[in-house]
Each structure stands twice: as structure tokens, then as C-alpha cells.
mmCIF file of C-alpha atoms in Angstrom:
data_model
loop_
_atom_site.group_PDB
_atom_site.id
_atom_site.type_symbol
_atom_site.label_atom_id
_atom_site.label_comp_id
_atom_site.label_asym_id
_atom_site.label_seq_id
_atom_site.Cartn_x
_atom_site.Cartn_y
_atom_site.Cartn_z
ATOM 1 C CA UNK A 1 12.013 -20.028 -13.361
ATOM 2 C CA UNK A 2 12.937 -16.472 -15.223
ATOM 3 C CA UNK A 3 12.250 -18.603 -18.681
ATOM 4 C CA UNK A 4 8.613 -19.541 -17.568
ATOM 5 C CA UNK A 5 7.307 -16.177 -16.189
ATOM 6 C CA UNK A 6 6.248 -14.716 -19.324
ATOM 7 C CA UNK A 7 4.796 -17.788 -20.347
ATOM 8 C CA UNK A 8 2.839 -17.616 -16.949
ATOM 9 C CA UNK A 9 2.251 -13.761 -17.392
ATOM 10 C CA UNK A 10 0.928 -14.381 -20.990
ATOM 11 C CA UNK A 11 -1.669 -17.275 -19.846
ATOM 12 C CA UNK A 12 -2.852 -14.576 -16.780
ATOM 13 C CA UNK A 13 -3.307 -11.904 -18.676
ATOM 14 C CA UNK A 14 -5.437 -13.670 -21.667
ATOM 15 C CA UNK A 15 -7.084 -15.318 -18.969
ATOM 16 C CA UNK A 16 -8.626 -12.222 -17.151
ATOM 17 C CA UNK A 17 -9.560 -10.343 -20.635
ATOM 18 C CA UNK A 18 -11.367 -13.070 -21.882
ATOM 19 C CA UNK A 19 -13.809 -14.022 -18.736
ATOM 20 C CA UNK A 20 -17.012 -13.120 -20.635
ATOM 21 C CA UNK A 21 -16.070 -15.866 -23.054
ATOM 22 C CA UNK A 22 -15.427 -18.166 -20.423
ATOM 23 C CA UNK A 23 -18.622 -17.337 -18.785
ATOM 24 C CA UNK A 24 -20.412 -17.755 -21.998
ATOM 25 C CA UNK A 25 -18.711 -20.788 -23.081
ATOM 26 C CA UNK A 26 -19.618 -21.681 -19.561
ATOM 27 C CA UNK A 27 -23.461 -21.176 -19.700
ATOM 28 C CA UNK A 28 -23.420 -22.615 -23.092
ATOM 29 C CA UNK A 29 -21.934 -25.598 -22.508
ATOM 30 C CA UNK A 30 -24.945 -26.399 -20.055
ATOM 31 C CA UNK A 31 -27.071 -24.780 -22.024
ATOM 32 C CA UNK A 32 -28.718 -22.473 -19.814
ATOM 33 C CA UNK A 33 -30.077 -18.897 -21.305
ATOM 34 C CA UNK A 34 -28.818 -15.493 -19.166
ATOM 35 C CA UNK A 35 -32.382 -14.529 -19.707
ATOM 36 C CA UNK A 36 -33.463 -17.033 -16.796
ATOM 37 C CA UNK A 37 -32.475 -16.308 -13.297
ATOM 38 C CA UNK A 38 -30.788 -19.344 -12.741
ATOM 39 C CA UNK A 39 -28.556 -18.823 -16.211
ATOM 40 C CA UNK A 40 -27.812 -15.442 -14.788
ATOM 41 C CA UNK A 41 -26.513 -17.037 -11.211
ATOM 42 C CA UNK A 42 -24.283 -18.932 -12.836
ATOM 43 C CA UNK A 43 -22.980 -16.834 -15.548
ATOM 44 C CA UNK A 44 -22.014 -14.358 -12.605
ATOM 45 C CA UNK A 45 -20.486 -17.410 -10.518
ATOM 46 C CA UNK A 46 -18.511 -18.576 -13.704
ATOM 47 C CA UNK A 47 -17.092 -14.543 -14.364
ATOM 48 C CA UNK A 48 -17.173 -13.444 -10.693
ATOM 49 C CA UNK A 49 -15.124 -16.769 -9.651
ATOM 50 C CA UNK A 50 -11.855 -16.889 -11.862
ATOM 51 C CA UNK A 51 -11.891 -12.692 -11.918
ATOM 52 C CA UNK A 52 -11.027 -12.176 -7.849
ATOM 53 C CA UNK A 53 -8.802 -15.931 -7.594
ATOM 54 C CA UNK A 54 -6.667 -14.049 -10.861
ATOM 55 C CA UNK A 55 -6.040 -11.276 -8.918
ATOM 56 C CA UNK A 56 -5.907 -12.462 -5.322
ATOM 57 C CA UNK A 57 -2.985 -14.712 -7.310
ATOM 58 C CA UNK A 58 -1.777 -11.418 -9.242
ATOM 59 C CA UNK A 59 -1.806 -9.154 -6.162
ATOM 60 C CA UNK A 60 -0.317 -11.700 -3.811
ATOM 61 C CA UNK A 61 2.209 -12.905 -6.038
ATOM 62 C CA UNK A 62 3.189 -9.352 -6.713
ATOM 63 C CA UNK A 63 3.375 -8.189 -3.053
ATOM 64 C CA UNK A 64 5.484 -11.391 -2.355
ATOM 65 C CA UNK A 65 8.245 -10.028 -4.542
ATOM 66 C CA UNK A 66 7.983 -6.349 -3.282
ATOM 67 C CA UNK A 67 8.049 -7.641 0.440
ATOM 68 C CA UNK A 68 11.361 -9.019 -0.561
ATOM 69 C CA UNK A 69 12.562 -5.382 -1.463
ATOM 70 C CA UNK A 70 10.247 -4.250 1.733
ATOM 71 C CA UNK A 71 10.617 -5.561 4.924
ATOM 72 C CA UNK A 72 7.701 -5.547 7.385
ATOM 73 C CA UNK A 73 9.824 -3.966 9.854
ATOM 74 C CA UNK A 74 10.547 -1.140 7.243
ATOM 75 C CA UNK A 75 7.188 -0.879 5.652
ATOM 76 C CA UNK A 76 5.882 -0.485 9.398
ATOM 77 C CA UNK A 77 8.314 2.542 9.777
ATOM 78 C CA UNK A 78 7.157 3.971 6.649
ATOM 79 C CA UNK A 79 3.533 4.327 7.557
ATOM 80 C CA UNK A 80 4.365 4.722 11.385
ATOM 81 C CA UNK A 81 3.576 8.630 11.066
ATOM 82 C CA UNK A 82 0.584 8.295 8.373
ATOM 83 C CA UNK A 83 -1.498 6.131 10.863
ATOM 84 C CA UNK A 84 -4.331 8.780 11.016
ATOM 85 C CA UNK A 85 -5.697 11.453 8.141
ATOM 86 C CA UNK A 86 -2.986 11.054 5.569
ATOM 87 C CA UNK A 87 -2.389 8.030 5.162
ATOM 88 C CA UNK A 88 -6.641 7.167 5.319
ATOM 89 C CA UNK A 89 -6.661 9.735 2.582
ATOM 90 C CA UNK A 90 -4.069 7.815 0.651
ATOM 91 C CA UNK A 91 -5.952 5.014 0.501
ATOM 92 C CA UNK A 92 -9.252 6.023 0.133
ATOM 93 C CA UNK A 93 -7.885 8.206 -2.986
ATOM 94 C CA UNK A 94 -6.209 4.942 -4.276
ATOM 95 C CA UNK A 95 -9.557 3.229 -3.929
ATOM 96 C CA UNK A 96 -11.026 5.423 -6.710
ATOM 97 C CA UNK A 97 -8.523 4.755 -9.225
ATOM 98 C CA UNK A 98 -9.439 1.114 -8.779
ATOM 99 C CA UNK A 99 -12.643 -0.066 -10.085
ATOM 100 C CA UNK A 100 -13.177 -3.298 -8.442
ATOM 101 C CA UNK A 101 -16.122 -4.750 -6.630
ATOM 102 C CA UNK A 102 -15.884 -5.769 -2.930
ATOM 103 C CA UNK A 103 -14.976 -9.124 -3.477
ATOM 104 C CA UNK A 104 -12.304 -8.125 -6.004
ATOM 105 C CA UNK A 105 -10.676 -5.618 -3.333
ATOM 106 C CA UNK A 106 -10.410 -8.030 -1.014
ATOM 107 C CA UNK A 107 -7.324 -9.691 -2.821
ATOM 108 C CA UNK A 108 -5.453 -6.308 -2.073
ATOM 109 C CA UNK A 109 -6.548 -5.648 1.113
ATOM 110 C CA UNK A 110 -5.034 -9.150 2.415
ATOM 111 C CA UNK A 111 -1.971 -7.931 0.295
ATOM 112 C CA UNK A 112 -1.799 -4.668 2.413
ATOM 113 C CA UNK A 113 -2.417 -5.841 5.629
ATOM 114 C CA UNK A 114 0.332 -8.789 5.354
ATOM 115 C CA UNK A 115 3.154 -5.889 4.152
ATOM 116 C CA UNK A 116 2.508 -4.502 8.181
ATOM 117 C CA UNK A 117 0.499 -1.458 6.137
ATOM 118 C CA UNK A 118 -1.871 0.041 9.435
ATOM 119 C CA UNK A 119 -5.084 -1.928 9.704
ATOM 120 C CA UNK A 120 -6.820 1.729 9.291
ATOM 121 C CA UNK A 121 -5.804 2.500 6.055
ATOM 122 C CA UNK A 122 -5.986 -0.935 4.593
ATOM 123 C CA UNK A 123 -9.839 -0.573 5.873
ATOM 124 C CA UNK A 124 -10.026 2.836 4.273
ATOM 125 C CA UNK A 125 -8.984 1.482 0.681
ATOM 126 C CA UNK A 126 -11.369 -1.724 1.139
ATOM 127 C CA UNK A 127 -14.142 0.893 1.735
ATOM 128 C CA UNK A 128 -13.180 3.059 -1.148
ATOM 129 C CA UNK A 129 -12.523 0.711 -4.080
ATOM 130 C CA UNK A 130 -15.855 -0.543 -4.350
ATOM 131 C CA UNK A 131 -17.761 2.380 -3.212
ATOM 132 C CA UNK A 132 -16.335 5.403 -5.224
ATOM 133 C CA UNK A 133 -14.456 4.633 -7.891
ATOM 134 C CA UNK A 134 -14.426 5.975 -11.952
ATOM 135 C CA UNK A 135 -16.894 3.616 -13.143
ATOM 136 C CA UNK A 136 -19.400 4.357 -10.471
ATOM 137 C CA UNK A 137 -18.569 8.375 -10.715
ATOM 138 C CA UNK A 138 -18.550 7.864 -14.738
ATOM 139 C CA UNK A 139 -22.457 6.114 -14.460
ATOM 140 C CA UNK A 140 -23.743 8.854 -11.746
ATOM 141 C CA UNK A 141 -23.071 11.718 -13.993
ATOM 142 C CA UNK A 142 -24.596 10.095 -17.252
ATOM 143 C CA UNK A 143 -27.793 9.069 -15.709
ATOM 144 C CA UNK A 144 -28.215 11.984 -12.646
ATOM 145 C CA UNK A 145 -25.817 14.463 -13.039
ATOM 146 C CA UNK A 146 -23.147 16.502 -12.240
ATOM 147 C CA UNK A 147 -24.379 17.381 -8.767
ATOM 148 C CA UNK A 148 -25.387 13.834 -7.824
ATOM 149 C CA UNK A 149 -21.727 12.639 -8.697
ATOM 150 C CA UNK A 150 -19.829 15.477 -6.953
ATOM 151 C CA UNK A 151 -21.912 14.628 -3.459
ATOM 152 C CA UNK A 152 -21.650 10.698 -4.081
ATOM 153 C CA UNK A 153 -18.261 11.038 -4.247
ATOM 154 C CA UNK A 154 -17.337 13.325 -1.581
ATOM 155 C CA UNK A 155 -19.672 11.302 0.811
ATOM 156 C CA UNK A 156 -17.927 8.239 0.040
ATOM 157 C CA UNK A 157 -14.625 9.346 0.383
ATOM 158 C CA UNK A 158 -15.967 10.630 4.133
ATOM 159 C CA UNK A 159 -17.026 7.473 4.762
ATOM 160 C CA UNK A 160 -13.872 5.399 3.940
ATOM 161 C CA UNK A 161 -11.905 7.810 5.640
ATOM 162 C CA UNK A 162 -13.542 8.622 8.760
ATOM 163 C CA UNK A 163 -14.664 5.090 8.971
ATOM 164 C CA UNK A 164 -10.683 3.728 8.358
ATOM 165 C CA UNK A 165 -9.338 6.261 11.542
ATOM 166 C CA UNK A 166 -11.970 5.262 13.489
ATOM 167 C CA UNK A 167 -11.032 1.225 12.753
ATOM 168 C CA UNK A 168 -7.506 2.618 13.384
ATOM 169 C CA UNK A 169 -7.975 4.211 16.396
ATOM 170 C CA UNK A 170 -9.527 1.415 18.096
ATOM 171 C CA UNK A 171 -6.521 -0.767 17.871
ATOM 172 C CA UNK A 172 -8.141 -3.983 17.167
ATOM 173 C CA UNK A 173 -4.989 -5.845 15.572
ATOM 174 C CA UNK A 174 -6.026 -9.069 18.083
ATOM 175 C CA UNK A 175 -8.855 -8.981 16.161
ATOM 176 C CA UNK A 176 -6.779 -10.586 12.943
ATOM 177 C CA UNK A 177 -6.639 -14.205 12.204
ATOM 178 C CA UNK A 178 -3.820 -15.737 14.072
ATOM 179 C CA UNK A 179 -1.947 -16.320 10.903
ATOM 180 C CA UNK A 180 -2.294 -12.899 9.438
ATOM 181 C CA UNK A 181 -1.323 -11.491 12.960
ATOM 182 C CA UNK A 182 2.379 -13.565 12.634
ATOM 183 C CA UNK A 183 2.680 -11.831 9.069
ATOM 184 C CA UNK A 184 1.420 -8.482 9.829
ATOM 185 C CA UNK A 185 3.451 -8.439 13.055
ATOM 186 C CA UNK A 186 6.725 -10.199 11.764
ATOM 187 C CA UNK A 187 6.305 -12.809 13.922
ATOM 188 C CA UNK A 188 7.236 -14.968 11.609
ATOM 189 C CA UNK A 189 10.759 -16.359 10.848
ATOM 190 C CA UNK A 190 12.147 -13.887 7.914
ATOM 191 C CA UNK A 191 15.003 -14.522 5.724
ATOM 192 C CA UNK A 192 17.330 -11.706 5.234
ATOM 193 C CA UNK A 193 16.192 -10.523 1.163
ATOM 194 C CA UNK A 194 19.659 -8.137 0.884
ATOM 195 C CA UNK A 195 21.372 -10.363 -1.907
ATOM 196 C CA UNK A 196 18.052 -12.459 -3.311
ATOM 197 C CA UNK A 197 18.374 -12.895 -6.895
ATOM 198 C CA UNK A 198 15.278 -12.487 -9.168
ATOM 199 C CA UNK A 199 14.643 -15.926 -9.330
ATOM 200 C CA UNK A 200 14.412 -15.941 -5.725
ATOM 201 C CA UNK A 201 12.246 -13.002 -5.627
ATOM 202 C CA UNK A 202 10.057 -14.774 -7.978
ATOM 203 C CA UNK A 203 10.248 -17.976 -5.731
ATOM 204 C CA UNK A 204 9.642 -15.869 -2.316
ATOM 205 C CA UNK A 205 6.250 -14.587 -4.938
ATOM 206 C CA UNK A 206 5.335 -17.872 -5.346
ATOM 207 C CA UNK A 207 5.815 -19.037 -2.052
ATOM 208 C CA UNK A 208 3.465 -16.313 -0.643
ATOM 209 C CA UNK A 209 0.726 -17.402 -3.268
ATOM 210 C CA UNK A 210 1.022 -20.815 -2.142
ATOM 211 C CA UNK A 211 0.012 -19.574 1.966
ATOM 212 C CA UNK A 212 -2.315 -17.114 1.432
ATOM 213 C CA UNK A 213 -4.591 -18.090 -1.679
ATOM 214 C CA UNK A 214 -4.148 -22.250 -0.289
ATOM 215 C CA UNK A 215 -6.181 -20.578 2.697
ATOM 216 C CA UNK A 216 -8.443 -17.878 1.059
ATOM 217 C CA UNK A 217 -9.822 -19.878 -2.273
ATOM 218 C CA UNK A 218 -12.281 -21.952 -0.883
ATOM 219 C CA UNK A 219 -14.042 -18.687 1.172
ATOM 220 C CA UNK A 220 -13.761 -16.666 -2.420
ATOM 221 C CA UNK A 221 -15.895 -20.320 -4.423
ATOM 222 C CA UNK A 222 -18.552 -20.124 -1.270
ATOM 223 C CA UNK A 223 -18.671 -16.332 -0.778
ATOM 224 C CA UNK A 224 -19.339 -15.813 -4.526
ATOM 225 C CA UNK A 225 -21.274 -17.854 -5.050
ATOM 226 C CA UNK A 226 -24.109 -17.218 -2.019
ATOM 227 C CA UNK A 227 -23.916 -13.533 -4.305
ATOM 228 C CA UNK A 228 -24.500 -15.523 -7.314
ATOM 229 C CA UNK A 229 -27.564 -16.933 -6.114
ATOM 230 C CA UNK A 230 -28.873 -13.594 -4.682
ATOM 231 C CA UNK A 231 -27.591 -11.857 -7.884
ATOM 232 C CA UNK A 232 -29.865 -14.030 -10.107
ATOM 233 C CA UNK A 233 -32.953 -13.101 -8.064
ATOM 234 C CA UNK A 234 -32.503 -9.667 -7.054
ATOM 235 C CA UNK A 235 -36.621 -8.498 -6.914
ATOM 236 C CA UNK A 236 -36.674 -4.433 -8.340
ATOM 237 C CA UNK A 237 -40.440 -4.671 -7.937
ATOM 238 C CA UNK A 238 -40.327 -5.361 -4.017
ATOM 239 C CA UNK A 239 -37.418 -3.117 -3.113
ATOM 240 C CA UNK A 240 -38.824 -0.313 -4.895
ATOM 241 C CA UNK A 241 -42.101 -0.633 -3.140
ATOM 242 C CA UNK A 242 -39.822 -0.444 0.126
ATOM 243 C CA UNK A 243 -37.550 2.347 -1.117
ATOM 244 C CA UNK A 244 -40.558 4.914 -2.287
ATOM 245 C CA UNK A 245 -42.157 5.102 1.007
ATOM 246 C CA UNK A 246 -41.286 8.543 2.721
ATOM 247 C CA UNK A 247 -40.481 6.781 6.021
ATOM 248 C CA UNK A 248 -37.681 6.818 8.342
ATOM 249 C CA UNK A 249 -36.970 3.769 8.085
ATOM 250 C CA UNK A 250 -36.988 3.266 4.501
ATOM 251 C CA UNK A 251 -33.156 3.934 4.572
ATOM 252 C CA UNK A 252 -31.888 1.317 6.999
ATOM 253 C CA UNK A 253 -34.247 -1.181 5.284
ATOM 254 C CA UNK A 254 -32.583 -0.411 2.102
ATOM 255 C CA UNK A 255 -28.996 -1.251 3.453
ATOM 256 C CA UNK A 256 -30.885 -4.514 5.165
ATOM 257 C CA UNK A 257 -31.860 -5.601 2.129
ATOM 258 C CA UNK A 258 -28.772 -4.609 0.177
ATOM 259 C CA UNK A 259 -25.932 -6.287 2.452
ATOM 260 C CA UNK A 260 -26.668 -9.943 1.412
ATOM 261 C CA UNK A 261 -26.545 -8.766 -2.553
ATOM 262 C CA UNK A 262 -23.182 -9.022 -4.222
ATOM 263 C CA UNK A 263 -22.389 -6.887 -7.051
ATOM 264 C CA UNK A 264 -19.985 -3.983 -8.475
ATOM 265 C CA UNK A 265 -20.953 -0.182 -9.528
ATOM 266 C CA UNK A 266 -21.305 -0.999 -13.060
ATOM 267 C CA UNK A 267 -23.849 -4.227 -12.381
ATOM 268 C CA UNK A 268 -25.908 -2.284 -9.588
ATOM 269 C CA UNK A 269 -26.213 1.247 -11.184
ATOM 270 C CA UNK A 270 -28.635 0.198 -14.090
ATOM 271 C CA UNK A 271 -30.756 -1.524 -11.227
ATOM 272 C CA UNK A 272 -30.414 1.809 -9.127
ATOM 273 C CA UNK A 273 -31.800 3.600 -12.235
ATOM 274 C CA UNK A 274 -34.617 1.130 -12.573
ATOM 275 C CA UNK A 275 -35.629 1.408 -8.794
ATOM 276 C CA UNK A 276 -35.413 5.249 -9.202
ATOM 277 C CA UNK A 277 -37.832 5.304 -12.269
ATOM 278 C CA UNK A 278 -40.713 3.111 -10.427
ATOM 279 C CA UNK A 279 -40.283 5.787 -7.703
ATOM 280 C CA UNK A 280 -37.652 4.789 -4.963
ATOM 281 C CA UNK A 281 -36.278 7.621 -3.229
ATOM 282 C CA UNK A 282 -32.804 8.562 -4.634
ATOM 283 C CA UNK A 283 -30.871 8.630 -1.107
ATOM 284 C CA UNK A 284 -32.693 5.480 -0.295
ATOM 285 C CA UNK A 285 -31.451 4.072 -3.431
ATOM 286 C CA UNK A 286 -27.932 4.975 -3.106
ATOM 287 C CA UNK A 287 -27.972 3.980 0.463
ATOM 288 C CA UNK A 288 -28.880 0.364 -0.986
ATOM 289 C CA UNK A 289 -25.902 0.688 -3.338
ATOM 290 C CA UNK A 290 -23.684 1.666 -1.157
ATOM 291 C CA UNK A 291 -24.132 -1.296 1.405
ATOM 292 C CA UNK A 292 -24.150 -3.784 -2.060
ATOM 293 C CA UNK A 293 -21.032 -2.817 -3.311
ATOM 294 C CA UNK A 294 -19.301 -1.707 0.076
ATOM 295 C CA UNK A 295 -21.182 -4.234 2.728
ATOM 296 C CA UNK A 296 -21.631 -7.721 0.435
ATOM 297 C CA UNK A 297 -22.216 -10.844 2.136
ATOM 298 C CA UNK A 298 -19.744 -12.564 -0.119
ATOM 299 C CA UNK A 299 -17.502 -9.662 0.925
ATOM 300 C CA UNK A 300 -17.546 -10.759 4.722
ATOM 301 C CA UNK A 301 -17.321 -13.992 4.170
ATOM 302 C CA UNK A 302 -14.149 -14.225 2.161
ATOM 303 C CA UNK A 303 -12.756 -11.725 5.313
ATOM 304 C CA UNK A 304 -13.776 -13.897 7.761
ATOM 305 C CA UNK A 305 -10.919 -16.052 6.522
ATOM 306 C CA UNK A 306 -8.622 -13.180 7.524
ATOM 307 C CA UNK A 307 -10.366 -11.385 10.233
ATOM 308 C CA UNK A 308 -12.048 -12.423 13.383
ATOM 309 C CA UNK A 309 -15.944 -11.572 13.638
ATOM 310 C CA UNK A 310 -15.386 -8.721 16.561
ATOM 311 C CA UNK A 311 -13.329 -6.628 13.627
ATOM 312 C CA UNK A 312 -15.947 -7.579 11.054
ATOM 313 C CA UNK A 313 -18.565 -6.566 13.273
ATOM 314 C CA UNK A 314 -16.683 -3.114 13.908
ATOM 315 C CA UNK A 315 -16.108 -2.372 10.045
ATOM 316 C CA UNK A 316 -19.794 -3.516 9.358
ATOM 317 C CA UNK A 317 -21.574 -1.207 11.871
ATOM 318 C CA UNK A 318 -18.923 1.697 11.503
ATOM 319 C CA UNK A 319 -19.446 1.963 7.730
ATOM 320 C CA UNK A 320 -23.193 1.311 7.756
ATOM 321 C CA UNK A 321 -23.596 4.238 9.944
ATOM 322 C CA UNK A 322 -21.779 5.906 6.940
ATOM 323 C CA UNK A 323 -23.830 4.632 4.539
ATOM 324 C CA UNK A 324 -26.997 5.404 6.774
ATOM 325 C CA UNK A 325 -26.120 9.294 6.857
ATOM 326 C CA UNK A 326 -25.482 9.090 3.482
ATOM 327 C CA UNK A 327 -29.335 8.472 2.286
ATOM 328 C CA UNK A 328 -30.662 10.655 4.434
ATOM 329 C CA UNK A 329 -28.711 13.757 3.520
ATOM 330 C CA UNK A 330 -29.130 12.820 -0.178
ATOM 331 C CA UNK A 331 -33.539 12.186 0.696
ATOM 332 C CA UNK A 332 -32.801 16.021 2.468
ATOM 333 C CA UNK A 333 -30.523 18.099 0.063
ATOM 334 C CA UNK A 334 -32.185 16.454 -3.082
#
């Protein structure tokens, strides 16, 4: 089993830097043109697919073996005293230094919450990856500036912290699926790691990849691709109609409209510039890229698979009051 893992390692890794071929070769091979909406919804379904099932397996494989070091119980014990504030920090802060889109974060967030991490902080990364992290920052402060990044980011990291304590707080743990509930709890039987080998470890990897993706995959196909279809057809025209008018309500309809979309900070921000140049607002705007990239249909549905809809509703309404406050203080201070 040692023998084959680099082989394995090798195939993932030339696998996951070469999805734009495989998304051309895809799109090729039916010969459909990106330049047509329905070319573009399946390019992003053919990239957007085999991207978050390589690293749900990546991420999952990898916790396996670290749980084997790591006991519930003793990761648990760990966190016990970072429950509120410093460990929501931790998280969020990791969240930047990851660029991935919601659906992408999602692989690590099921990691996190089956280690026993808090269900708080694991919310407070899941809000942070997609929302601030360097790509978004690095595309703010070419196209607005300095000032637009600075707030974008500090408001973000508000949001996934704040709304991660207040997820804590509310102790809504029954509100997992039953199966992540017997992993997150330790209710499961456990073997005693101490004197594992590494092919063991490796095995114990596998063997986690084997429960969790085998129940997760077939939410990931269907949840990416309902954002492929909306991806293909997103209508700049329409929204920015909506998102110029100097109405209260502008904002909320901007995170309406946003929600079902599916995309990450580097596909959104050249539509947020476009919006902004036929007029939208700019807090509007970023409200409506905030709830695409932190609220995504896809996004929900792949958690569903892990999380009941009471906690879904919670996280939903929590961190689109974030988002909310966020577009109107940008419409105010800017």
C-alpha cells in the first residue's frame, strides 16, 4: 500500500493542475463553443466537478490519517477552551489563506467537523474561505482600491466571526446529520491508533474516504451542476438595472438574486466590475458577491448531506444579515 501512494499522489496532483484541459478537452469533444451559454454551463460543470470531488478525496483522506494521530476525544479537549473569539478568529484567519469557492470549502469543513473541531469555528472558516480570501483581496485592490479592500476584508472577517460564535453559541449539534453526529461525537466504535503502522494509517485514510465521499459525491454532481446552469446564464443587464436604483431594498434583492448563483472571487469579480460600470451601486454589488460566493445554492445543497435544514436555515439567515449590513455601510461610507 506504501509502494502505490506516490503513484496515487502523482495521478492527484496532475489531475487537479490540469482541469482547464480537461474542461476543454471536455467541451471540445462535444463540440460546444465557451462563447455560448450552454458551452459555458458545461465547461464550468466539467472544471467545477472533478476540482471539489479531488479535494473532498484529498482533504478527507488526509484528515483520516491525522485522526489516527488525533483522537476525537483529544481534538475535543484541544479546542474545549477556544469555543468562542479565538478559536472563530482562527478559522476565519485560515479562511483567507485559502482561496476556494464555497463548494470547494465544503470538503474541509466536513473534514473539521468529523475531527470533533466546535461546530462554531468550522462555520467561521466555511464563511471565510470563500468570502475573503487573497484572490478576492488581490482583485479589490486592482480594480477599486486600497480602501475598498481594507473595508471588504475587515467586514468579512466580522461576518465569519461573529456569525461562527453566534452558530456556536446556539448549540445546535442535533442539528447534524445522524451520521456526522456519531463521528463528531465519538459515538462511534474507535480502534485504539497507539501502535498503527503507516500502512494502517494510510488504510484508516482510505477507509474514511470510502464513508464520507460514498455519501457526499452525488450532492457535489447535483449541487454543481444547478450552479452550472445558473452560471451559464447569469443576466448583468437585469441585475444592474436592480442594483443602480437608490432604494432600500436594492440590497436584499441583490443577495436574493445572488444566493442561487454559484461561483468563486476570481469568476464573480470581473462581473462585479461590469455591474459597477453600467451603474450598480458598489455596496449593492458586493452585497451580491458576498451571498454568491458565501450563500451558493450548490453550497447548501452539498451541506444538506451533512447538516439538517434547521442548522442550514440558522447559518443562511445569520450570515445574510452579515452580508445585508455589509452593502449598506459600503452604499453609506462610499
Amino acid at each position: 500500500m506504501l509502494r502505490g501512494l506516490p503513484i496515487v499522489l502523482i495521478i492527484w496532483v496532475l489531475a487537479y493542475t490540469h482541469l482547464t484541459e480537461l474542461a476543454d478537452f471536455s467541451i471540445a469533444l462535444l463540440h460546444l463553443e465557451r462563447t455560448s451559454a450552454f458551452g459555458e454551463a458545461v465547461y464550468f460543470f466539467c472544471y467545477e466537478v472533478p476540482k471539489v470531488l479531488l479535494l473532498l478525496i484529498g482533504i478527507v483522506f488526509i484528515m483520516g490519517i491525522i485522526q489516527t494521530f488525533f483522537a476525537p476525544e483529544r481534538t475535543r479537549a484541544l479546542l474545549a477552551g477556544r469555543r468562542l473569539g479565538i478559536g472563530n478568529l482562527m478559522a476565519a484567519s485560515l479562511g483567507i489563506v485559502t482561496p476556494f469557492c464555497s463548494c470547494s470549502a465544503v470538503p474541509l469543513f466536513i473534514g473539521f467537523v468529523t475531527a470533533g473541531v466546535p461546530l462554531g469555528v468550522t462555520f467561521s472558516f466555511l464563511i471565510s474561505a470563500p468570502m475573503v480570501n487573497e484572490v478576492a483581496l488581490a482583485l479589490l485592490l486592482g480594480l477599486f482600491g486600497w480602501k475598498v479592500a481594507v473595508l471588504y476584508l475587515g467586514m468579512g472577517l466580522i461576518i465569519a466571526i461573529v456569525a461562527g460564535s453566534i452558530i456556536g453559541m446556539l448549540r445546535m449539534e442535533q442539528y447534524l446529520e445522524d451520521w456526522v453526529r456519531a463521528i463528531h461525537f465519538g459515538n462511534v466504535a474507535t480502534q485504539d491508533y497507539t501502535n498503527f503502522i503507516w500502512s494502517q494509517r494510510i488504510a484508516a485514510g482510505i477507509k474514511h474516504v470510502r464513508e464520507i465521499v460514498g455519501r457526499v459525491w452525488l450532492y457535489v454532481v447535483i449541487g454543481v451542476g444547478l450552479g452550472a446552469i445558473i452560471h451559464g446564464y447569469v443576466p448583468e443587464d437585469f441585475m444592474a438595472a436592480l442594483m443602480g436604483r437608490d432604494v432600500w431594498w436594492a440590497v436584499p434583492m441583490a443577495v436574493i438574486l445572488g444566493v442561487p448563483m454559484y461561483s468563486n472571487a476570481a469568476g464573480i469579480i470581473p462581473i462585479v466590475e461590469a455591474l459597477i460600470g453600467k451603474g450598480a451601486a458598489l455596496g449593492t454589488t458586493l452585497a451580491f458577491m458576498m451571498s454568491v460566493i458565501a450563500l451558493s445554492a450548490p453550497e447548501l445543497l452539498i451541506l444538506r448531506k451533512v447538516l439538517k435544514w434547521p442548522l442550514i436555515a440558522t447559518f443562511v439567515g445569520v450570515v445574510a444579515t452579515g452580508i445585508l449590513l455589509v452593502g449598506y455601510v459600503f452604499n453609506w461610507v462610499l
